[in-house]
Coordinates of C-alpha atoms in Angstrom, one line a residue:
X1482 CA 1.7 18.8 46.4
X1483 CA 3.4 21.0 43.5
X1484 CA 1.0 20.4 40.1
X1485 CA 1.9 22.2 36.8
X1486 CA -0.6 23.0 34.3
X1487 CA 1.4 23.1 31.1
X1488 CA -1.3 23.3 27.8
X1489 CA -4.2 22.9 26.1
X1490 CA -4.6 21.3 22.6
X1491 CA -7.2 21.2 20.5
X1492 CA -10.4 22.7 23.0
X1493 CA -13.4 23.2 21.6
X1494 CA -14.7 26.7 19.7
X1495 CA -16.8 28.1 22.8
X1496 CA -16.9 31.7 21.3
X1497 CA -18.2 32.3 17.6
X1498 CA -17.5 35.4 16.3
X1499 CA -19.9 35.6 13.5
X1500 CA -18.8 39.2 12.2
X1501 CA -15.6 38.3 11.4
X1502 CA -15.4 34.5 11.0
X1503 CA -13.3 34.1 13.8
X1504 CA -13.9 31.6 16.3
X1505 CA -11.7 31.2 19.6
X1506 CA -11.5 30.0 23.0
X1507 CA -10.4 32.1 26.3
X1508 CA -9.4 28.9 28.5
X1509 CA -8.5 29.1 31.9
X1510 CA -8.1 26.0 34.3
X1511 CA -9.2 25.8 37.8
X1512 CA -6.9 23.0 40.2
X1513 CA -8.9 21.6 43.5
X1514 CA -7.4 19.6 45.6
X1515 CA -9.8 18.9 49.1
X1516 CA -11.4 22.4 50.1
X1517 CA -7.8 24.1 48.2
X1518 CA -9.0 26.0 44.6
X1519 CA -6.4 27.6 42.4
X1520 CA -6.5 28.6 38.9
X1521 CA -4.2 29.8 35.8
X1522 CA -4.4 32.4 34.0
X1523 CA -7.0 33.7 31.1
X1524 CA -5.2 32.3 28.0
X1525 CA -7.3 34.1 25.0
X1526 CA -8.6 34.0 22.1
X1527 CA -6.6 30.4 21.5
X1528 CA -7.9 26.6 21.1
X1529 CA -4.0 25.9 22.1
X1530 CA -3.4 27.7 24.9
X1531 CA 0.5 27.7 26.7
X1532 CA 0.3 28.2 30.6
X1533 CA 3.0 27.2 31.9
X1534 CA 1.9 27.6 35.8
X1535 CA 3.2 25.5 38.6
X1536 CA 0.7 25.6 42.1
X1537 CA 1.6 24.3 45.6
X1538 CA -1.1 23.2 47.8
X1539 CA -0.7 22.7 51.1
X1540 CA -1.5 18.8 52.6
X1541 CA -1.2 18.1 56.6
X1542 CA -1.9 14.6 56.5
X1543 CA -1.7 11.7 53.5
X1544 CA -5.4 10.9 53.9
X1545 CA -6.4 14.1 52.5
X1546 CA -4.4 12.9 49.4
X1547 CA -6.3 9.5 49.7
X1548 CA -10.2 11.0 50.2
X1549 CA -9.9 13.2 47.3
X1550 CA -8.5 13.2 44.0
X1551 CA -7.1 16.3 42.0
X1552 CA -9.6 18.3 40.0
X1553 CA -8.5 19.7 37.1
X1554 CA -12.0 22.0 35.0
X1555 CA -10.5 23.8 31.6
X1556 CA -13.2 26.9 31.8
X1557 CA -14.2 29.2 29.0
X1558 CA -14.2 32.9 30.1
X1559 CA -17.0 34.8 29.4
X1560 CA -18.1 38.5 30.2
X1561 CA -20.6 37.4 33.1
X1562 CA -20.0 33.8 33.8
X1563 CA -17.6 30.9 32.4
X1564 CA -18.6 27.7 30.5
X1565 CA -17.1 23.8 31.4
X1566 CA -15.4 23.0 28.6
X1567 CA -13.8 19.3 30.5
X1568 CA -13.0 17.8 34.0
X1569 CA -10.7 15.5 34.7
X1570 CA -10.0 13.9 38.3
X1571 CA -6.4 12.9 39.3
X1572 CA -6.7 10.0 41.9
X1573 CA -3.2 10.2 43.9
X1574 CA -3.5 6.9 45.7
X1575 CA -1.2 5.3 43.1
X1576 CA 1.4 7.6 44.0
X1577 CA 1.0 7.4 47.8
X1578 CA 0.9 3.6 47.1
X1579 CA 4.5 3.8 45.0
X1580 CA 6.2 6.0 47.7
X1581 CA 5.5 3.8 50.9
X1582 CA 6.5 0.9 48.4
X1583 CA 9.8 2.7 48.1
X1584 CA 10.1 3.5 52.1
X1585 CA 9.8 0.0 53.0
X1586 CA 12.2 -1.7 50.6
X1587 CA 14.7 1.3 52.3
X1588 CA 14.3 3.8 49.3
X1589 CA 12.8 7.0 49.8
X1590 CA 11.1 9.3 46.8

């Protein structure tokens, strides 16, 4: 399974910088799939960050794909620890559904 993580838009101010009025984000975002955890890079001091990162993840069987959808956290990067800032979870069952649609009508995808 190949997921790209293109951009943010928009995130929240998570770090106030009250000496010189400027107020930022440093967004990351961490991809799960089953037990499988990958994450981008630190894009700082932006509420509009640009990634741009494609991950693989490796799947043996289509039932992992069915048991557990994609996890996508956008983190804030702190010094000692990292805030949520969203989840979102990608259930791939519709896609799983579309391409054994597409096998039996003699199409593959």
């Amino acid at each position: 399974v190949k997921i790209k993580i293109e951009r943010g838009r928009d995130l929240p101010i998570m770090d106030r910088n009250t000496v010189s009025a400027e107020s930022s984000t440093d967004a990351f975002v961490e991809v799960r799939l089953d037990n499988q955890l990958q994450r981008t890079s630190t894009f700082r001091k932006s509420l509009n960050p640009i990634w741009n990162e494609e991950f693989s993840f490796a799947v043996s069987d289509d039932s992992v794909l069915q048991d557990a959808p994609i996890e996508l956290k956008c983190m804030d990067q702190d010094l000692y620890l990292s805030e949520l800032i969203g989840i979102v979870y990608i259930d791939l069952n519709p896609l799983i559904m579309r391409t054994t649609t597409n096998i039996f009508n003699g199409k593959s995808s």
